[in-house]
């Protein structure tokens, strides 16, 4: 089955894929083990120790309030990963459900789904999330819900094309002749064959969702202080750059870039592994 995907951020050499996988695993472990590996309380304020340089006590220094940057970076991995994960799960579930339904039933239902996806696709995900956050309030939930809806047409279009091809294969007709129900065929046969494509779509969407959510937090429409979030750390550290202390923005921005590149590199290799090339 051919994998049809949007062009990724990077085209990773095969030799760098193990490094990308290691980075992904490290970031996930960092988020899961944050309470045990963070050297300090990420919310503990120490004004007398503001802008402390790199040291044994503070390997990445401190911010303008004296909070340990390494601890905030570790805890920030939790929200920075949780948000994109929820987005791809929600968008993948809804998008795949609509795609399979449209491919199976066709006719007016397919037309209705297609027109609805076209309407959603007309709104850029980031713009939609910013608009919703501005209307309904800042925080974690609002941008995540808005981005989930914005990602549905992106995933559904690809999944619908694949489902249409799969739906017309002889084995599907053979199962129908044997008397199996549509629900049984879709759940036991059609969806498992679409799972590799969905996995690749989710991996790529994860990187885009992380960038979008970090941008929303940077604009002040996502999580609010004193939350530990990479996008928020970039925004909070911006005034300090002019004062000659770029550590906070630098380490948070580096974490976002490295994580997104790692996940996208893994997704690109998964696409090649499952029979497609995203070039």
PDB file of C-alpha atoms in Angstrom:
ATOM      1  CA  UNK A   1       0.000   0.000   0.000  1.00  0.00           C
ATOM      2  CA  UNK A   2       1.460   3.344  -1.024  1.00  0.00           C
ATOM      3  CA  UNK A   3       1.887   5.890   1.743  1.00  0.00           C
ATOM      4  CA  UNK A   4       0.813   9.383   0.721  1.00  0.00           C
ATOM      5  CA  UNK A   5       2.068  12.037   3.066  1.00  0.00           C
ATOM      6  CA  UNK A   6       2.906  15.691   3.268  1.00  0.00           C
ATOM      7  CA  UNK A   7       6.572  16.545   2.915  1.00  0.00           C
ATOM      8  CA  UNK A   8       8.354  16.210   6.282  1.00  0.00           C
ATOM      9  CA  UNK A   9      10.621  18.713   7.974  1.00  0.00           C
ATOM     10  CA  UNK A  10      13.740  16.631   7.262  1.00  0.00           C
ATOM     11  CA  UNK A  11      15.008  13.806   5.116  1.00  0.00           C
ATOM     12  CA  UNK A  12      16.962  11.809   7.646  1.00  0.00           C
ATOM     13  CA  UNK A  13      19.935   9.661   6.610  1.00  0.00           C
ATOM     14  CA  UNK A  14      19.443   6.056   7.658  1.00  0.00           C
ATOM     15  CA  UNK A  15      22.473   6.253   9.956  1.00  0.00           C
ATOM     16  CA  UNK A  16      20.851   9.010  12.017  1.00  0.00           C
ATOM     17  CA  UNK A  17      17.610   7.134  12.665  1.00  0.00           C
ATOM     18  CA  UNK A  18      18.974   5.317  15.769  1.00  0.00           C
ATOM     19  CA  UNK A  19      20.009   8.701  17.163  1.00  0.00           C
ATOM     20  CA  UNK A  20      16.517  10.068  16.488  1.00  0.00           C
ATOM     21  CA  UNK A  21      14.931   7.058  18.191  1.00  0.00           C
ATOM     22  CA  UNK A  22      17.233   7.520  21.183  1.00  0.00           C
ATOM     23  CA  UNK A  23      16.250  11.185  21.439  1.00  0.00           C
ATOM     24  CA  UNK A  24      12.542  10.291  21.311  1.00  0.00           C
ATOM     25  CA  UNK A  25      12.956   7.668  24.025  1.00  0.00           C
ATOM     26  CA  UNK A  26      15.011  10.056  26.161  1.00  0.00           C
ATOM     27  CA  UNK A  27      12.421  12.836  25.937  1.00  0.00           C
ATOM     28  CA  UNK A  28       9.575  10.449  26.768  1.00  0.00           C
ATOM     29  CA  UNK A  29      11.468   9.048  29.771  1.00  0.00           C
ATOM     30  CA  UNK A  30      12.284  12.575  30.886  1.00  0.00           C
ATOM     31  CA  UNK A  31       8.579  13.431  30.886  1.00  0.00           C
ATOM     32  CA  UNK A  32       7.547  10.248  32.679  1.00  0.00           C
ATOM     33  CA  UNK A  33      10.268  10.422  35.335  1.00  0.00           C
ATOM     34  CA  UNK A  34      10.234  14.191  35.854  1.00  0.00           C
ATOM     35  CA  UNK A  35       9.414  14.093  39.620  1.00  0.00           C
ATOM     36  CA  UNK A  36      12.350  11.780  40.251  1.00  0.00           C
ATOM     37  CA  UNK A  37      15.046  13.183  37.970  1.00  0.00           C
ATOM     38  CA  UNK A  38      14.457  16.947  38.246  1.00  0.00           C
ATOM     39  CA  UNK A  39      17.194  18.289  40.558  1.00  0.00           C
ATOM     40  CA  UNK A  40      15.021  21.097  41.996  1.00  0.00           C
ATOM     41  CA  UNK A  41      11.432  22.193  42.381  1.00  0.00           C
ATOM     42  CA  UNK A  42      10.651  23.780  38.985  1.00  0.00           C
ATOM     43  CA  UNK A  43       8.379  26.357  40.636  1.00  0.00           C
ATOM     44  CA  UNK A  44      10.690  27.338  43.519  1.00  0.00           C
ATOM     45  CA  UNK A  45      11.516  31.055  43.229  1.00  0.00           C
ATOM     46  CA  UNK A  46      14.899  32.346  44.418  1.00  0.00           C
ATOM     47  CA  UNK A  47      15.314  36.030  43.391  1.00  0.00           C
ATOM     48  CA  UNK A  48      18.769  36.212  44.964  1.00  0.00           C
ATOM     49  CA  UNK A  49      19.940  33.522  42.555  1.00  0.00           C
ATOM     50  CA  UNK A  50      18.428  34.979  39.376  1.00  0.00           C
ATOM     51  CA  UNK A  51      20.333  34.491  36.128  1.00  0.00           C
ATOM     52  CA  UNK A  52      22.799  32.128  37.775  1.00  0.00           C
ATOM     53  CA  UNK A  53      25.344  30.761  35.266  1.00  0.00           C
ATOM     54  CA  UNK A  54      25.896  27.106  34.470  1.00  0.00           C
ATOM     55  CA  UNK A  55      27.093  25.264  37.559  1.00  0.00           C
ATOM     56  CA  UNK A  56      26.971  21.900  39.302  1.00  0.00           C
ATOM     57  CA  UNK A  57      23.937  23.034  41.309  1.00  0.00           C
ATOM     58  CA  UNK A  58      22.223  24.472  38.221  1.00  0.00           C
ATOM     59  CA  UNK A  59      23.583  22.731  35.087  1.00  0.00           C
ATOM     60  CA  UNK A  60      21.573  25.005  32.768  1.00  0.00           C
ATOM     61  CA  UNK A  61      21.527  28.053  35.019  1.00  0.00           C
ATOM     62  CA  UNK A  62      18.440  29.812  36.370  1.00  0.00           C
ATOM     63  CA  UNK A  63      15.830  32.171  34.962  1.00  0.00           C
ATOM     64  CA  UNK A  64      14.922  35.723  35.961  1.00  0.00           C
ATOM     65  CA  UNK A  65      13.149  34.442  39.087  1.00  0.00           C
ATOM     66  CA  UNK A  66      15.940  32.119  40.120  1.00  0.00           C
ATOM     67  CA  UNK A  67      14.130  28.951  39.087  1.00  0.00           C
ATOM     68  CA  UNK A  68      16.296  26.050  37.944  1.00  0.00           C
ATOM     69  CA  UNK A  69      16.125  25.808  34.151  1.00  0.00           C
ATOM     70  CA  UNK A  70      16.980  22.112  33.958  1.00  0.00           C
ATOM     71  CA  UNK A  71      14.116  21.258  36.298  1.00  0.00           C
ATOM     72  CA  UNK A  72      11.706  23.416  34.322  1.00  0.00           C
ATOM     73  CA  UNK A  73      12.928  21.857  31.073  1.00  0.00           C
ATOM     74  CA  UNK A  74      12.351  18.355  32.452  1.00  0.00           C
ATOM     75  CA  UNK A  75       8.866  19.172  33.735  1.00  0.00           C
ATOM     76  CA  UNK A  76       8.096  21.104  30.572  1.00  0.00           C
ATOM     77  CA  UNK A  77       8.523  17.902  28.587  1.00  0.00           C
ATOM     78  CA  UNK A  78       5.299  16.641  30.161  1.00  0.00           C
ATOM     79  CA  UNK A  79       2.965  19.273  28.758  1.00  0.00           C
ATOM     80  CA  UNK A  80       5.018  19.648  25.570  1.00  0.00           C
ATOM     81  CA  UNK A  81       4.520  15.936  24.802  1.00  0.00           C
ATOM     82  CA  UNK A  82       1.053  15.458  26.276  1.00  0.00           C
ATOM     83  CA  UNK A  83      -0.546  18.149  24.123  1.00  0.00           C
ATOM     84  CA  UNK A  84       0.652  16.807  20.734  1.00  0.00           C
ATOM     85  CA  UNK A  85      -0.097  13.244  21.843  1.00  0.00           C
ATOM     86  CA  UNK A  86      -3.724  14.114  22.603  1.00  0.00           C
ATOM     87  CA  UNK A  87      -3.993  15.999  19.306  1.00  0.00           C
ATOM     88  CA  UNK A  88      -2.794  13.085  17.161  1.00  0.00           C
ATOM     89  CA  UNK A  89      -4.871  10.517  19.077  1.00  0.00           C
ATOM     90  CA  UNK A  90      -8.052  12.579  18.844  1.00  0.00           C
ATOM     91  CA  UNK A  91      -7.507  13.657  15.236  1.00  0.00           C
ATOM     92  CA  UNK A  92      -6.380  10.182  14.191  1.00  0.00           C
ATOM     93  CA  UNK A  93      -9.392   8.490  15.758  1.00  0.00           C
ATOM     94  CA  UNK A  94     -11.949  10.921  14.353  1.00  0.00           C
ATOM     95  CA  UNK A  95     -10.238  11.310  10.979  1.00  0.00           C
ATOM     96  CA  UNK A  96      -9.843   7.574  10.457  1.00  0.00           C
ATOM     97  CA  UNK A  97     -13.421   6.904  11.501  1.00  0.00           C
ATOM     98  CA  UNK A  98     -14.743   9.451   9.010  1.00  0.00           C
ATOM     99  CA  UNK A  99     -12.403   8.192   6.288  1.00  0.00           C
ATOM    100  CA  UNK A 100     -13.413   4.541   6.678  1.00  0.00           C
ATOM    101  CA  UNK A 101     -17.096   5.457   6.857  1.00  0.00           C
ATOM    102  CA  UNK A 102     -16.850   7.584   3.718  1.00  0.00           C
ATOM    103  CA  UNK A 103     -14.959   4.869   1.836  1.00  0.00           C
ATOM    104  CA  UNK A 104     -17.339   2.117   2.895  1.00  0.00           C
ATOM    105  CA  UNK A 105     -20.710   3.791   2.381  1.00  0.00           C
ATOM    106  CA  UNK A 106     -19.778   6.190  -0.434  1.00  0.00           C
ATOM    107  CA  UNK A 107     -22.588   8.195  -2.044  1.00  0.00           C
ATOM    108  CA  UNK A 108     -24.113  11.046  -0.093  1.00  0.00           C
ATOM    109  CA  UNK A 109     -22.208  10.169   3.082  1.00  0.00           C
ATOM    110  CA  UNK A 110     -18.881  10.365   1.258  1.00  0.00           C
ATOM    111  CA  UNK A 111     -19.893  13.705  -0.270  1.00  0.00           C
ATOM    112  CA  UNK A 112     -20.968  15.051   3.117  1.00  0.00           C
ATOM    113  CA  UNK A 113     -17.716  14.017   4.775  1.00  0.00           C
ATOM    114  CA  UNK A 114     -15.621  15.383   1.914  1.00  0.00           C
ATOM    115  CA  UNK A 115     -17.358  18.772   1.961  1.00  0.00           C
ATOM    116  CA  UNK A 116     -17.024  18.976   5.734  1.00  0.00           C
ATOM    117  CA  UNK A 117     -13.318  18.187   5.523  1.00  0.00           C
ATOM    118  CA  UNK A 118     -12.906  20.847   2.840  1.00  0.00           C
ATOM    119  CA  UNK A 119     -14.450  23.430   5.176  1.00  0.00           C
ATOM    120  CA  UNK A 120     -12.142  22.470   8.050  1.00  0.00           C
ATOM    121  CA  UNK A 121      -9.152  22.338   5.709  1.00  0.00           C
ATOM    122  CA  UNK A 122      -9.773  25.945   4.707  1.00  0.00           C
ATOM    123  CA  UNK A 123      -8.782  27.098   8.205  1.00  0.00           C
ATOM    124  CA  UNK A 124      -5.048  26.852   9.017  1.00  0.00           C
ATOM    125  CA  UNK A 125      -4.632  24.855  12.223  1.00  0.00           C
ATOM    126  CA  UNK A 126      -2.580  27.451  14.054  1.00  0.00           C
ATOM    127  CA  UNK A 127      -4.930  30.285  13.121  1.00  0.00           C
ATOM    128  CA  UNK A 128      -7.943  28.244  14.228  1.00  0.00           C
ATOM    129  CA  UNK A 129      -6.307  27.402  17.555  1.00  0.00           C
ATOM    130  CA  UNK A 130      -5.335  31.024  18.193  1.00  0.00           C
ATOM    131  CA  UNK A 131      -8.850  32.198  17.353  1.00  0.00           C
ATOM    132  CA  UNK A 132     -10.487  29.620  19.618  1.00  0.00           C
ATOM    133  CA  UNK A 133      -8.083  30.396  22.469  1.00  0.00           C
ATOM    134  CA  UNK A 134      -8.758  34.117  22.113  1.00  0.00           C
ATOM    135  CA  UNK A 135     -12.536  33.513  22.195  1.00  0.00           C
ATOM    136  CA  UNK A 136     -12.817  30.809  24.854  1.00  0.00           C
ATOM    137  CA  UNK A 137      -9.819  31.484  27.062  1.00  0.00           C
ATOM    138  CA  UNK A 138      -6.239  30.415  27.444  1.00  0.00           C
ATOM    139  CA  UNK A 139      -4.966  27.213  28.972  1.00  0.00           C
ATOM    140  CA  UNK A 140      -4.094  23.678  27.945  1.00  0.00           C
ATOM    141  CA  UNK A 141      -7.452  22.243  26.842  1.00  0.00           C
ATOM    142  CA  UNK A 142      -8.690  24.922  24.421  1.00  0.00           C
ATOM    143  CA  UNK A 143      -5.696  24.940  22.013  1.00  0.00           C
ATOM    144  CA  UNK A 144      -5.491  21.144  22.109  1.00  0.00           C
ATOM    145  CA  UNK A 145      -9.172  20.746  21.171  1.00  0.00           C
ATOM    146  CA  UNK A 146      -8.874  23.348  18.397  1.00  0.00           C
ATOM    147  CA  UNK A 147      -5.752  21.735  16.934  1.00  0.00           C
ATOM    148  CA  UNK A 148      -7.344  18.296  17.135  1.00  0.00           C
ATOM    149  CA  UNK A 149     -10.199  19.527  14.946  1.00  0.00           C
ATOM    150  CA  UNK A 150      -7.760  21.262  12.594  1.00  0.00           C
ATOM    151  CA  UNK A 151      -5.713  18.064  12.143  1.00  0.00           C
ATOM    152  CA  UNK A 152      -8.757  15.901  11.328  1.00  0.00           C
ATOM    153  CA  UNK A 153      -8.960  16.822   7.597  1.00  0.00           C
ATOM    154  CA  UNK A 154      -5.201  16.399   7.171  1.00  0.00           C
ATOM    155  CA  UNK A 155      -5.343  12.817   8.433  1.00  0.00           C
ATOM    156  CA  UNK A 156      -8.792  11.995   7.034  1.00  0.00           C
ATOM    157  CA  UNK A 157      -7.880  12.900   3.455  1.00  0.00           C
ATOM    158  CA  UNK A 158      -4.918  10.545   3.381  1.00  0.00           C
ATOM    159  CA  UNK A 159      -6.764   7.793   5.231  1.00  0.00           C
ATOM    160  CA  UNK A 160      -9.818   8.109   2.955  1.00  0.00           C
ATOM    161  CA  UNK A 161      -7.708   7.635  -0.184  1.00  0.00           C
ATOM    162  CA  UNK A 162      -6.070   4.555   1.325  1.00  0.00           C
ATOM    163  CA  UNK A 163      -9.401   3.200   2.598  1.00  0.00           C
ATOM    164  CA  UNK A 164     -10.972   3.626  -0.851  1.00  0.00           C
ATOM    165  CA  UNK A 165      -8.192   1.558  -2.419  1.00  0.00           C
ATOM    166  CA  UNK A 166      -8.432  -1.076   0.309  1.00  0.00           C
ATOM    167  CA  UNK A 167     -12.226  -1.162   0.066  1.00  0.00           C
ATOM    168  CA  UNK A 168     -12.054  -2.177  -3.602  1.00  0.00           C
ATOM    169  CA  UNK A 169      -9.630  -5.070  -3.113  1.00  0.00           C
ATOM    170  CA  UNK A 170     -10.950  -8.607  -3.775  1.00  0.00           C
ATOM    171  CA  UNK A 171     -10.598  -9.834  -0.189  1.00  0.00           C
ATOM    172  CA  UNK A 172     -13.157  -7.271   1.013  1.00  0.00           C
ATOM    173  CA  UNK A 173     -15.717  -8.500  -1.493  1.00  0.00           C
ATOM    174  CA  UNK A 174     -14.919 -12.105  -0.520  1.00  0.00           C
ATOM    175  CA  UNK A 175     -15.642 -11.304   3.126  1.00  0.00           C
ATOM    176  CA  UNK A 176     -18.940  -9.651   2.186  1.00  0.00           C
ATOM    177  CA  UNK A 177     -19.963 -12.699   0.155  1.00  0.00           C
ATOM    178  CA  UNK A 178     -19.253 -14.882   3.191  1.00  0.00           C
ATOM    179  CA  UNK A 179     -21.816 -12.849   5.117  1.00  0.00           C
ATOM    180  CA  UNK A 180     -19.562 -10.861   7.442  1.00  0.00           C
ATOM    181  CA  UNK A 181     -21.022  -7.550   8.598  1.00  0.00           C
ATOM    182  CA  UNK A 182     -19.577  -4.187   7.602  1.00  0.00           C
ATOM    183  CA  UNK A 183     -18.538  -3.523  11.212  1.00  0.00           C
ATOM    184  CA  UNK A 184     -16.699  -6.843  11.427  1.00  0.00           C
ATOM    185  CA  UNK A 185     -14.891  -6.311   8.130  1.00  0.00           C
ATOM    186  CA  UNK A 186     -13.852  -2.752   9.011  1.00  0.00           C
ATOM    187  CA  UNK A 187     -12.671  -3.543  12.538  1.00  0.00           C
ATOM    188  CA  UNK A 188     -11.026  -6.909  11.897  1.00  0.00           C
ATOM    189  CA  UNK A 189      -9.609  -6.455   8.406  1.00  0.00           C
ATOM    190  CA  UNK A 190      -9.784  -2.938   6.960  1.00  0.00           C
ATOM    191  CA  UNK A 191      -8.499  -0.946   9.936  1.00  0.00           C
ATOM    192  CA  UNK A 192      -5.565  -3.293  10.723  1.00  0.00           C
ATOM    193  CA  UNK A 193      -4.369  -2.887   7.125  1.00  0.00           C
ATOM    194  CA  UNK A 194      -4.589   0.902   7.485  1.00  0.00           C
ATOM    195  CA  UNK A 195      -2.804   0.943  10.858  1.00  0.00           C
ATOM    196  CA  UNK A 196       0.766   1.390   9.475  1.00  0.00           C
ATOM    197  CA  UNK A 197      -0.305   4.420   7.456  1.00  0.00           C
ATOM    198  CA  UNK A 198      -2.116   5.873  10.468  1.00  0.00           C
ATOM    199  CA  UNK A 199       0.971   5.344  12.612  1.00  0.00           C
ATOM    200  CA  UNK A 200       3.133   7.280  10.154  1.00  0.00           C
ATOM    201  CA  UNK A 201       0.555  10.062   9.915  1.00  0.00           C
ATOM    202  CA  UNK A 202       0.422  10.319  13.705  1.00  0.00           C
ATOM    203  CA  UNK A 203       4.206  10.447  14.018  1.00  0.00           C
ATOM    204  CA  UNK A 204       4.471  13.287  11.504  1.00  0.00           C
ATOM    205  CA  UNK A 205       1.455  15.091  12.946  1.00  0.00           C
ATOM    206  CA  UNK A 206       3.063  14.914  16.378  1.00  0.00           C
ATOM    207  CA  UNK A 207       5.908  17.162  15.260  1.00  0.00           C
ATOM    208  CA  UNK A 208       3.602  19.695  13.635  1.00  0.00           C
ATOM    209  CA  UNK A 209       1.329  19.704  16.692  1.00  0.00           C
ATOM    210  CA  UNK A 210       4.283  20.326  18.998  1.00  0.00           C
ATOM    211  CA  UNK A 211       5.397  23.303  16.922  1.00  0.00           C
ATOM    212  CA  UNK A 212       1.860  24.727  16.837  1.00  0.00           C
ATOM    213  CA  UNK A 213       1.260  24.309  20.574  1.00  0.00           C
ATOM    214  CA  UNK A 214       4.642  25.839  21.402  1.00  0.00           C
ATOM    215  CA  UNK A 215       3.765  28.785  19.157  1.00  0.00           C
ATOM    216  CA  UNK A 216       0.422  29.227  20.921  1.00  0.00           C
ATOM    217  CA  UNK A 217       2.124  29.205  24.331  1.00  0.00           C
ATOM    218  CA  UNK A 218       4.724  31.650  23.031  1.00  0.00           C
ATOM    219  CA  UNK A 219       1.913  34.030  22.048  1.00  0.00           C
ATOM    220  CA  UNK A 220       0.481  33.818  25.560  1.00  0.00           C
ATOM    221  CA  UNK A 221      -2.673  31.930  24.558  1.00  0.00           C
ATOM    222  CA  UNK A 222      -1.700  28.522  25.903  1.00  0.00           C
ATOM    223  CA  UNK A 223      -0.487  27.541  29.347  1.00  0.00           C
ATOM    224  CA  UNK A 224       0.055  30.463  31.684  1.00  0.00           C
ATOM    225  CA  UNK A 225       2.828  31.213  34.200  1.00  0.00           C
ATOM    226  CA  UNK A 226       4.128  29.690  36.378  1.00  0.00           C
ATOM    227  CA  UNK A 227       3.526  26.509  34.346  1.00  0.00           C
ATOM    228  CA  UNK A 228       6.605  24.718  33.058  1.00  0.00           C
ATOM    229  CA  UNK A 229       6.149  24.443  29.285  1.00  0.00           C
ATOM    230  CA  UNK A 230       8.743  24.761  26.535  1.00  0.00           C
ATOM    231  CA  UNK A 231       6.788  27.278  24.476  1.00  0.00           C
ATOM    232  CA  UNK A 232       6.065  29.356  27.560  1.00  0.00           C
ATOM    233  CA  UNK A 233       9.736  29.209  28.565  1.00  0.00           C
ATOM    234  CA  UNK A 234      10.726  30.633  25.182  1.00  0.00           C
ATOM    235  CA  UNK A 235       8.307  33.526  25.654  1.00  0.00           C
ATOM    236  CA  UNK A 236       9.286  34.166  29.281  1.00  0.00           C
ATOM    237  CA  UNK A 237      12.960  34.240  28.373  1.00  0.00           C
ATOM    238  CA  UNK A 238      12.550  36.697  25.519  1.00  0.00           C
ATOM    239  CA  UNK A 239      12.948  39.883  27.638  1.00  0.00           C
ATOM    240  CA  UNK A 240      16.081  38.412  29.215  1.00  0.00           C
ATOM    241  CA  UNK A 241      17.795  38.058  25.839  1.00  0.00           C
ATOM    242  CA  UNK A 242      18.281  41.813  25.558  1.00  0.00           C
ATOM    243  CA  UNK A 243      19.716  41.777  29.067  1.00  0.00           C
ATOM    244  CA  UNK A 244      22.348  39.298  27.978  1.00  0.00           C
ATOM    245  CA  UNK A 245      20.800  36.152  29.498  1.00  0.00           C
ATOM    246  CA  UNK A 246      19.440  34.011  26.634  1.00  0.00           C
ATOM    247  CA  UNK A 247      19.646  30.678  28.500  1.00  0.00           C
ATOM    248  CA  UNK A 248      15.932  30.168  29.113  1.00  0.00           C
ATOM    249  CA  UNK A 249      14.778  30.792  25.548  1.00  0.00           C
ATOM    250  CA  UNK A 250      17.796  29.011  24.104  1.00  0.00           C
ATOM    251  CA  UNK A 251      17.432  25.739  26.011  1.00  0.00           C
ATOM    252  CA  UNK A 252      13.644  25.598  25.513  1.00  0.00           C
ATOM    253  CA  UNK A 253      13.842  26.384  21.787  1.00  0.00           C
ATOM    254  CA  UNK A 254      16.603  23.804  21.368  1.00  0.00           C
ATOM    255  CA  UNK A 255      14.452  21.196  23.121  1.00  0.00           C
ATOM    256  CA  UNK A 256      11.526  21.891  20.770  1.00  0.00           C
ATOM    257  CA  UNK A 257      13.653  21.790  17.614  1.00  0.00           C
ATOM    258  CA  UNK A 258      15.569  18.645  18.565  1.00  0.00           C
ATOM    259  CA  UNK A 259      12.414  16.789  19.619  1.00  0.00           C
ATOM    260  CA  UNK A 260      10.463  17.745  16.490  1.00  0.00           C
ATOM    261  CA  UNK A 261      13.344  16.807  14.183  1.00  0.00           C
ATOM    262  CA  UNK A 262      13.778  13.469  15.988  1.00  0.00           C
ATOM    263  CA  UNK A 263      10.097  12.513  15.773  1.00  0.00           C
ATOM    264  CA  UNK A 264       9.884  13.616  12.146  1.00  0.00           C
ATOM    265  CA  UNK A 265      13.000  11.635  11.217  1.00  0.00           C
ATOM    266  CA  UNK A 266      11.514   8.523  12.793  1.00  0.00           C
ATOM    267  CA  UNK A 267       8.216   9.134  10.986  1.00  0.00           C
ATOM    268  CA  UNK A 268      10.000   9.497   7.637  1.00  0.00           C
ATOM    269  CA  UNK A 269      11.800   6.213   8.133  1.00  0.00           C
ATOM    270  CA  UNK A 270       8.539   4.529   9.166  1.00  0.00           C
ATOM    271  CA  UNK A 271       6.987   5.711   5.915  1.00  0.00           C
ATOM    272  CA  UNK A 272       9.804   4.138   3.921  1.00  0.00           C
ATOM    273  CA  UNK A 273       9.553   0.985   6.014  1.00  0.00           C
ATOM    274  CA  UNK A 274       5.848   0.589   5.279  1.00  0.00           C
ATOM    275  CA  UNK A 275       6.149   1.076   1.550  1.00  0.00           C
ATOM    276  CA  UNK A 276       6.098   4.806   0.879  1.00  0.00           C
ATOM    277  CA  UNK A 277       8.514   7.642   0.353  1.00  0.00           C
ATOM    278  CA  UNK A 278       7.656  11.155   1.354  1.00  0.00           C
ATOM    279  CA  UNK A 279       9.922  12.910  -1.091  1.00  0.00           C
TER     280      UNK A 279
END
